[in-house]
GROMACS .gro file of C-alpha atoms in nm:
model
  342
    1MET     CA    1  -5.162  -4.981   2.158
    2SER     CA    2  -4.875  -5.115   2.366
    3GLU     CA    3  -4.868  -5.122   2.741
    4ASN     CA    4  -4.593  -4.862   2.742
    5LYS     CA    5  -4.791  -4.615   2.535
    6ILE     CA    6  -5.126  -4.541   2.697
    7ASP     CA    7  -5.238  -4.231   2.510
    8ARG     CA    8  -5.405  -3.992   2.751
    9SER     CA    9  -5.515  -3.635   2.702
   10VAL     CA   10  -5.302  -3.344   2.817
   11TRP     CA   11  -5.564  -3.250   3.076
   12MET     CA   12  -5.562  -3.600   3.221
   13ILE     CA   13  -5.184  -3.580   3.251
   14PHE     CA   14  -5.205  -3.239   3.419
   15PHE     CA   15  -5.474  -3.330   3.672
   16GLU     CA   16  -5.304  -3.657   3.762
   17GLY     CA   17  -4.984  -3.460   3.817
   18VAL     CA   18  -5.167  -3.210   4.038
   19LYS     CA   19  -5.319  -3.498   4.236
   20ILE     CA   20  -4.980  -3.660   4.304
   21TYR     CA   21  -4.825  -3.322   4.386
   22CYS     CA   22  -5.100  -3.228   4.632
   23GLN     CA   23  -5.102  -3.570   4.800
   24ASN     CA   24  -4.728  -3.539   4.871
   25PHE     CA   25  -4.708  -3.160   4.896
   26HIS     CA   26  -4.549  -3.151   5.242
   27LYS     CA   27  -4.271  -3.387   5.133
   28PHE     CA   28  -4.202  -3.201   4.811
   29PHE     CA   29  -4.209  -2.871   5.000
   30LEU     CA   30  -3.952  -2.991   5.251
   31TYR     CA   31  -3.733  -3.135   4.976
   32MET     CA   32  -3.734  -2.808   4.778
   33ALA     CA   33  -3.701  -2.579   5.082
   34PHE     CA   34  -3.322  -2.559   5.087
   35PRO     CA   35  -3.265  -2.553   4.707
   36VAL     CA   36  -3.510  -2.261   4.673
   37LEU     CA   37  -3.478  -2.065   4.996
   38GLY     CA   38  -3.106  -2.139   5.020
   39GLN     CA   39  -3.042  -1.957   4.693
   40LEU     CA   40  -3.241  -1.656   4.813
   41LEU     CA   41  -3.062  -1.656   5.148
   42GLY     CA   42  -2.722  -1.681   4.980
   43LEU     CA   43  -2.793  -1.389   4.747
   44LEU     CA   44  -2.932  -1.176   5.030
   45MET     CA   45  -2.622  -1.246   5.236
   46ILE     CA   46  -2.387  -1.162   4.948
   47PHE     CA   47  -2.548  -0.835   4.847
   48GLY     CA   48  -2.648  -0.743   5.203
   49PHE     CA   49  -2.296  -0.780   5.342
   50ILE     CA   50  -2.140  -0.599   5.046
   51PHE     CA   51  -2.389  -0.312   5.081
   52TRP     CA   52  -2.324  -0.284   5.455
   53PHE     CA   53  -1.949  -0.297   5.406
   54SER     CA   54  -1.945  -0.038   5.125
   55SER     CA   55  -2.172   0.193   5.325
   56ASN     CA   56  -1.940   0.181   5.627
   57LEU     CA   57  -1.609   0.156   5.443
   58ALA     CA   58  -1.515   0.520   5.500
   59VAL     CA   59  -1.573   0.493   5.875
   60LEU     CA   60  -1.396   0.158   5.899
   61SER     CA   61  -1.099   0.280   5.695
   62ALA     CA   62  -1.055   0.579   5.923
   63LYS     CA   63  -1.073   0.356   6.229
   64TYR     CA   64  -0.859   0.070   6.098
   65GLN     CA   65  -0.559   0.175   5.889
   66LEU     CA   66  -0.517  -0.182   5.769
   67LEU     CA   67  -0.823  -0.138   5.544
   68ASN     CA   68  -0.639   0.124   5.340
   69ASN     CA   69  -0.431  -0.156   5.189
   70PHE     CA   70  -0.581  -0.287   4.863
   71SER     CA   71  -0.473  -0.649   4.918
   72THR     CA   72  -0.617  -0.656   5.269
   73LEU     CA   73  -0.939  -0.496   5.148
   74SER     CA   74  -0.974  -0.754   4.868
   75ILE     CA   75  -0.922  -1.046   5.107
   76LEU     CA   76  -1.175  -0.901   5.349
   77ILE     CA   77  -1.436  -0.862   5.074
   78ILE     CA   78  -1.383  -1.225   4.970
   79LEU     CA   79  -1.426  -1.339   5.331
   80ILE     CA   80  -1.745  -1.134   5.362
   81VAL     CA   81  -1.891  -1.278   5.043
   82LEU     CA   82  -1.776  -1.637   5.100
   83PRO     CA   83  -2.048  -1.758   5.347
   84GLY     CA   84  -2.332  -1.642   5.124
   85LEU     CA   85  -2.156  -1.778   4.815
   86ILE     CA   86  -2.116  -2.121   4.975
   87ILE     CA   87  -2.484  -2.135   5.072
   88PHE     CA   88  -2.595  -2.017   4.728
   89THR     CA   89  -2.369  -2.262   4.543
   90LYS     CA   90  -2.481  -2.557   4.755
   91ALA     CA   91  -2.850  -2.468   4.714
   92PHE     CA   92  -2.810  -2.410   4.341
   93TRP     CA   93  -2.642  -2.748   4.294
   94GLU     CA   94  -2.919  -2.921   4.490
   95TYR     CA   95  -3.171  -2.744   4.267
   96LEU     CA   96  -3.002  -2.882   3.957
   97ILE     CA   97  -2.992  -3.232   4.110
   98ALA     CA   98  -3.367  -3.202   4.174
   99TYR     CA   99  -3.428  -3.200   3.797
  100GLY     CA  100  -3.330  -3.566   3.793
  101ALA     CA  101  -3.422  -3.680   4.145
  102LEU     CA  102  -3.781  -3.552   4.120
  103ASN     CA  103  -3.842  -3.772   3.816
  104SER     CA  104  -3.739  -4.074   4.022
  105MET     CA  105  -3.970  -3.956   4.303
  106ALA     CA  106  -4.254  -3.921   4.054
  107GLU     CA  107  -4.196  -4.277   3.935
  108GLY     CA  108  -4.196  -4.394   4.298
  109ALA     CA  109  -4.522  -4.210   4.364
  110LEU     CA  110  -4.679  -4.375   4.060
  111THR     CA  111  -4.570  -4.727   4.152
  112THR     CA  112  -4.595  -4.719   4.533
  113SER     CA  113  -4.816  -4.412   4.596
  114ARG     CA  114  -4.544  -4.290   4.833
  115VAL     CA  115  -4.259  -4.040   4.822
  116TYR     CA  116  -3.973  -4.124   5.057
  117ASP     CA  117  -3.599  -4.192   5.083
  118PHE     CA  118  -3.477  -3.869   4.921
  119PRO     CA  119  -3.108  -3.974   4.931
  120ALA     CA  120  -3.187  -4.282   4.720
  121HIS     CA  121  -3.360  -4.068   4.458
  122LYS     CA  122  -3.070  -3.821   4.449
  123ALA     CA  123  -2.835  -4.117   4.412
  124THR     CA  124  -2.999  -4.196   4.076
  125VAL     CA  125  -2.845  -3.871   3.952
  126LYS     CA  126  -2.511  -3.885   4.134
  127GLN     CA  127  -2.441  -4.238   4.007
  128ASN     CA  128  -2.433  -4.097   3.654
  129LEU     CA  129  -2.296  -3.755   3.741
  130LEU     CA  130  -2.071  -3.696   3.440
  131THR     CA  131  -2.358  -3.753   3.200
  132PHE     CA  132  -2.578  -3.525   3.411
  133ILE     CA  133  -2.319  -3.246   3.403
  134GLY     CA  134  -2.277  -3.292   3.029
  135LEU     CA  135  -2.652  -3.276   2.983
  136TRP     CA  136  -2.675  -2.949   3.178
  137PHE     CA  137  -2.383  -2.807   2.979
  138LEU     CA  138  -2.553  -2.879   2.646
  139TYR     CA  139  -2.889  -2.755   2.778
  140SER     CA  140  -2.734  -2.429   2.905
  141LEU     CA  141  -2.554  -2.380   2.574
  142PHE     CA  142  -2.882  -2.432   2.391
  143LEU     CA  143  -3.058  -2.172   2.611
  144VAL     CA  144  -2.778  -1.920   2.557
  145LEU     CA  145  -2.797  -1.963   2.179
  146ALA     CA  146  -3.177  -1.942   2.185
  147SER     CA  147  -3.158  -1.612   2.373
  148ILE     CA  148  -2.971  -1.454   2.080
  149PRO     CA  149  -3.230  -1.286   1.852
  150PHE     CA  150  -3.071  -1.433   1.540
  151PHE     CA  151  -3.132  -1.786   1.676
  152PHE     CA  152  -3.480  -1.725   1.820
  153LEU     CA  153  -3.622  -2.014   1.616
  154LEU     CA  154  -3.429  -2.249   1.845
  155TRP     CA  155  -3.709  -2.203   2.099
  156ILE     CA  156  -3.908  -2.442   1.883
  157GLY     CA  157  -3.643  -2.700   1.971
  158PHE     CA  158  -3.708  -2.630   2.339
  159VAL     CA  159  -4.042  -2.809   2.297
  160TYR     CA  160  -3.874  -3.116   2.152
  161PHE     CA  161  -3.611  -3.125   2.426
  162VAL     CA  162  -3.846  -3.082   2.722
  163LEU     CA  163  -3.809  -3.449   2.824
  164ILE     CA  164  -3.429  -3.468   2.835
  165PHE     CA  165  -3.416  -3.501   3.215
  166GLN     CA  166  -3.680  -3.775   3.216
  167VAL     CA  167  -3.479  -3.961   2.952
  168PHE     CA  168  -3.165  -3.919   3.162
  169THR     CA  169  -3.337  -4.055   3.473
  170PHE     CA  170  -3.496  -4.362   3.316
  171GLU     CA  171  -3.261  -4.446   3.029
  172LYS     CA  172  -2.920  -4.423   3.191
  173GLU     CA  173  -2.733  -4.591   2.909
  174LEU     CA  174  -2.775  -4.283   2.687
  175SER     CA  175  -2.518  -4.007   2.647
  176PRO     CA  176  -2.611  -3.636   2.686
  177VAL     CA  177  -2.654  -3.607   2.310
  178GLY     CA  178  -2.853  -3.931   2.315
  179CYS     CA  179  -3.091  -3.778   2.574
  180PHE     CA  180  -3.164  -3.491   2.336
  181LYS     CA  181  -3.223  -3.730   2.045
  182ARG     CA  182  -3.448  -3.956   2.253
  183SER     CA  183  -3.653  -3.659   2.375
  184PHE     CA  184  -3.696  -3.547   2.015
  185GLU     CA  185  -3.822  -3.894   1.921
  186LEU     CA  186  -4.073  -3.896   2.208
  187ILE     CA  187  -4.214  -3.551   2.124
  188LYS     CA  188  -4.215  -3.601   1.748
  189GLY     CA  189  -4.576  -3.609   1.627
  190LYS     CA  190  -4.703  -3.459   1.956
  191PHE     CA  191  -4.567  -3.107   1.922
  192GLY     CA  192  -4.902  -2.931   1.960
  193ARG     CA  193  -5.008  -3.131   2.266
  194THR     CA  194  -4.670  -3.078   2.425
  195VAL     CA  195  -4.701  -2.702   2.372
  196LEU     CA  196  -5.047  -2.716   2.532
  197LEU     CA  197  -4.910  -2.892   2.840
  198MET     CA  198  -4.627  -2.639   2.859
  199ALA     CA  199  -4.880  -2.356   2.835
  200ILE     CA  200  -5.094  -2.502   3.114
  201LEU     CA  201  -4.796  -2.548   3.344
  202GLY     CA  202  -4.671  -2.202   3.251
  203VAL     CA  203  -5.000  -2.032   3.339
  204VAL     CA  204  -5.023  -2.221   3.668
  205THR     CA  205  -4.661  -2.153   3.765
  206PHE     CA  206  -4.591  -1.805   3.633
  207TYR     CA  207  -4.933  -1.655   3.689
  208LEU     CA  208  -5.161  -1.835   3.934
  209ILE     CA  209  -4.905  -1.956   4.190
  210THR     CA  210  -4.704  -1.634   4.163
  211ALA     CA  211  -5.019  -1.428   4.221
  212ALA     CA  212  -5.106  -1.645   4.522
  213ILE     CA  213  -4.760  -1.592   4.673
  214SER     CA  214  -4.793  -1.218   4.614
  215VAL     CA  215  -5.120  -1.220   4.807
  216ILE     CA  216  -4.951  -1.410   5.091
  217PHE     CA  217  -4.664  -1.159   5.098
  218ASP     CA  218  -4.914  -0.873   5.124
  219ALA     CA  219  -5.126  -1.052   5.384
  220ILE     CA  220  -4.836  -1.111   5.621
  221LYS     CA  221  -4.696  -0.761   5.551
  222LEU     CA  222  -4.370  -0.907   5.420
  223SER     CA  223  -4.372  -0.677   5.118
  224ASN     CA  224  -4.398  -0.373   5.346
  225ILE     CA  225  -4.085  -0.491   5.528
  226LEU     CA  226  -3.877  -0.580   5.222
  227VAL     CA  227  -3.960  -0.284   4.996
  228PRO     CA  228  -3.787  -0.019   5.214
  229VAL     CA  229  -3.484  -0.247   5.251
  230PHE     CA  230  -3.445  -0.297   4.877
  231GLU     CA  231  -3.526   0.066   4.806
  232THR     CA  232  -3.236   0.175   5.027
  233TRP     CA  233  -3.005  -0.070   4.849
  234CYS     CA  234  -3.125   0.047   4.505
  235MET     CA  235  -3.029   0.405   4.590
  236SER     CA  236  -2.667   0.295   4.555
  237LEU     CA  237  -2.726   0.189   4.193
  238PRO     CA  238  -2.639   0.421   3.901
  239ILE     CA  239  -3.005   0.492   3.831
  240GLU     CA  240  -2.937   0.823   3.653
  241GLU     CA  241  -2.712   0.652   3.399
  242ILE     CA  242  -2.967   0.377   3.351
  243ASN     CA  243  -3.244   0.634   3.291
  244LYS     CA  244  -3.038   0.801   3.019
  245ILE     CA  245  -3.083   0.482   2.816
  246TYR     CA  246  -3.416   0.357   2.949
  247GLU     CA  247  -3.619   0.680   2.956
  248PRO     CA  248  -3.595   0.769   2.583
  249LEU     CA  249  -3.702   0.416   2.489
  250THR     CA  250  -3.998   0.381   2.725
  251ASN     CA  251  -4.081   0.739   2.823
  252THR     CA  252  -4.063   0.620   3.184
  253THR     CA  253  -3.831   0.732   3.461
  254LEU     CA  254  -3.705   0.457   3.686
  255THR     CA  255  -3.688   0.513   4.061
  256PRO     CA  256  -3.539   0.315   4.351
  257LEU     CA  257  -3.894   0.229   4.461
  258MET     CA  258  -3.971   0.078   4.120
  259PHE     CA  259  -3.652  -0.128   4.138
  260ALA     CA  260  -3.743  -0.247   4.488
  261LYS     CA  261  -4.093  -0.357   4.385
  262SER     CA  262  -3.947  -0.533   4.082
  263ILE     CA  263  -3.709  -0.728   4.307
  264ILE     CA  264  -4.002  -0.835   4.527
  265THR     CA  265  -4.189  -0.952   4.216
  266GLN     CA  266  -3.885  -1.154   4.104
  267ILE     CA  267  -3.857  -1.316   4.447
  268GLU     CA  268  -4.224  -1.416   4.436
  269LEU     CA  269  -4.176  -1.559   4.086
  270PHE     CA  270  -3.863  -1.748   4.189
  271ILE     CA  271  -4.041  -1.906   4.487
  272ALA     CA  272  -4.335  -2.005   4.268
  273VAL     CA  273  -4.111  -2.160   4.001
  274GLY     CA  274  -3.893  -2.335   4.257
  275PHE     CA  275  -4.159  -2.495   4.471
  276THR     CA  276  -4.365  -2.606   4.170
  277LEU     CA  277  -4.069  -2.784   4.009
  278PRO     CA  278  -4.201  -3.115   4.152
  279LEU     CA  279  -4.537  -3.054   3.980
  280ARG     CA  280  -4.370  -2.994   3.646
  281SER     CA  281  -4.142  -3.294   3.690
  282ILE     CA  282  -4.440  -3.519   3.768
  283CYS     CA  283  -4.635  -3.397   3.465
  284TRP     CA  284  -4.338  -3.438   3.231
  285THR     CA  285  -4.269  -3.785   3.373
  286LEU     CA  286  -4.630  -3.879   3.300
  287TRP     CA  287  -4.595  -3.732   2.952
  288TYR     CA  288  -4.273  -3.926   2.901
  289LYS     CA  289  -4.447  -4.252   2.993
  290ASN     CA  290  -4.751  -4.162   2.785
  291ASN     CA  291  -4.539  -4.108   2.473
  292GLY     CA  292  -4.378  -4.450   2.488
  293GLY     CA  293  -4.097  -4.384   2.730
  294ALA     CA  294  -4.244  -4.579   3.021
  295THR     CA  295  -3.995  -4.759   3.240
  296VAL     CA  296  -4.145  -5.105   3.190
  297PRO     CA  297  -3.871  -5.206   2.940
  298LEU     CA  298  -3.607  -5.106   3.193
  299LYS     CA  299  -3.767  -5.324   3.456
  300ALA     CA  300  -3.782  -5.607   3.207
  301LYS     CA  301  -3.405  -5.586   3.166
  302LYS     CA  302  -3.362  -5.652   3.535
  303SER     CA  303  -3.578  -5.964   3.546
  304PRO     CA  304  -3.329  -6.200   3.373
  305ARG     CA  305  -3.068  -6.118   3.636
  306LYS     CA  306  -3.314  -6.204   3.911
  307LYS     CA  307  -3.391  -6.534   3.743
  308THR     CA  308  -3.022  -6.610   3.699
  309LYS     CA  309  -2.959  -6.546   4.065
  310ALA     CA  310  -3.251  -6.768   4.155
  311LYS     CA  311  -3.109  -7.052   3.944
  312GLU     CA  312  -2.767  -7.012   4.100
  313ILE     CA  313  -2.915  -7.034   4.447
  314LYS     CA  314  -3.107  -7.348   4.360
  315LYS     CA  315  -2.799  -7.515   4.208
  316ALA     CA  316  -2.572  -7.425   4.496
  317PRO     CA  317  -2.657  -7.721   4.725
  318THR     CA  318  -2.594  -7.980   4.449
  319SER     CA  319  -2.292  -7.836   4.272
  320PHE     CA  320  -2.136  -7.676   4.579
  321LYS     CA  321  -2.029  -7.371   4.376
  322ILE     CA  322  -2.049  -7.158   4.685
  323GLU     CA  323  -1.671  -7.160   4.691
  324LYS     CA  324  -1.705  -6.836   4.490
  325ARG     CA  325  -1.827  -6.669   4.805
  326GLU     CA  326  -1.486  -6.739   4.962
  327ILE     CA  327  -1.623  -6.956   5.241
  328ASP     CA  328  -1.366  -7.149   5.444
  329PRO     CA  329  -1.269  -7.462   5.242
  330GLU     CA  330  -1.282  -7.669   5.563
  331ILE     CA  331  -1.652  -7.586   5.606
  332ILE     CA  332  -1.718  -7.692   5.246
  333ARG     CA  333  -1.522  -8.019   5.296
  334ARG     CA  334  -1.724  -8.102   5.606
  335ALA     CA  335  -2.048  -8.023   5.431
  336ARG     CA  336  -1.960  -8.259   5.144
  337TRP     CA  337  -1.849  -8.531   5.386
  338GLU     CA  338  -2.169  -8.509   5.586
  339ASP     CA  339  -2.374  -8.513   5.267
  340ASP     CA  340  -2.193  -8.829   5.142
  341ASN     CA  341  -2.242  -9.005   5.476
  342TYR     CA  342  -2.607  -8.915   5.476
   0.00000   0.00000   0.00000
């Protein structure tokens, strides 16, 4: 078996990924803090400000006649929403960038046992930004189609396309469509093992880590603080209209308290999924390398250039081709004259 294709078990891949993730947990946590918490903060600001404004609109309109104008009211709402929207958009974009940058970090951790220089890793994505945007567009389109019941079989394709971001990171010459094709080639023949790795990561992320975060929320009494806040906000929702559809189907009556607890659960899940993205990226990078997509060939492509540069440096003193560096011709003339005299 070739050097680039060291066939390891799924469990070996998973535990090695956990080891790398735990060894660099504080760095990964800091890197993901803004992309994850920034999105939550942005959404809380948007909905919180809108709720406060709508609750006090009658009082404010009576006090300030200017608010009775529709155009003024619309501009004011936009200004209220804008800060939270900016924070959310920035955090969301950084979260998308992390899908590529974390693969580069994983490669760095494997080769140097260190995770550092976050801007350099993010640059690996931004240098090929158009392809990255195209890749996300195709991936989002695929997820939208797969969510339609008629196309539910497309979820099988999700398994084959799980390595598209690893392919993008390490094989930059490929187009977005090429990333999908390459991922399919790497997974082909290993469908079952890939599903197993997905299942392991899914259980850890969506169940174990989420349950742990829920325990932390309860331990620090954060749930007790947030539930009344969300319950008050949910009272403004058209719950009666929702129950007219939901109650006959499930024989359950929804209440603001149920909505509030559901929101808390979604926040816990979002935090678990967000902060474990590095773990999943590491495991999928290891799986990418295991299936024959190791980056050794890419490094081999760089070696001839290094050798060429080395040869040029060695030849420079004899052929005096350093004129290409735009050095002063007078300096070159003196160097040749001194060399001839010597």
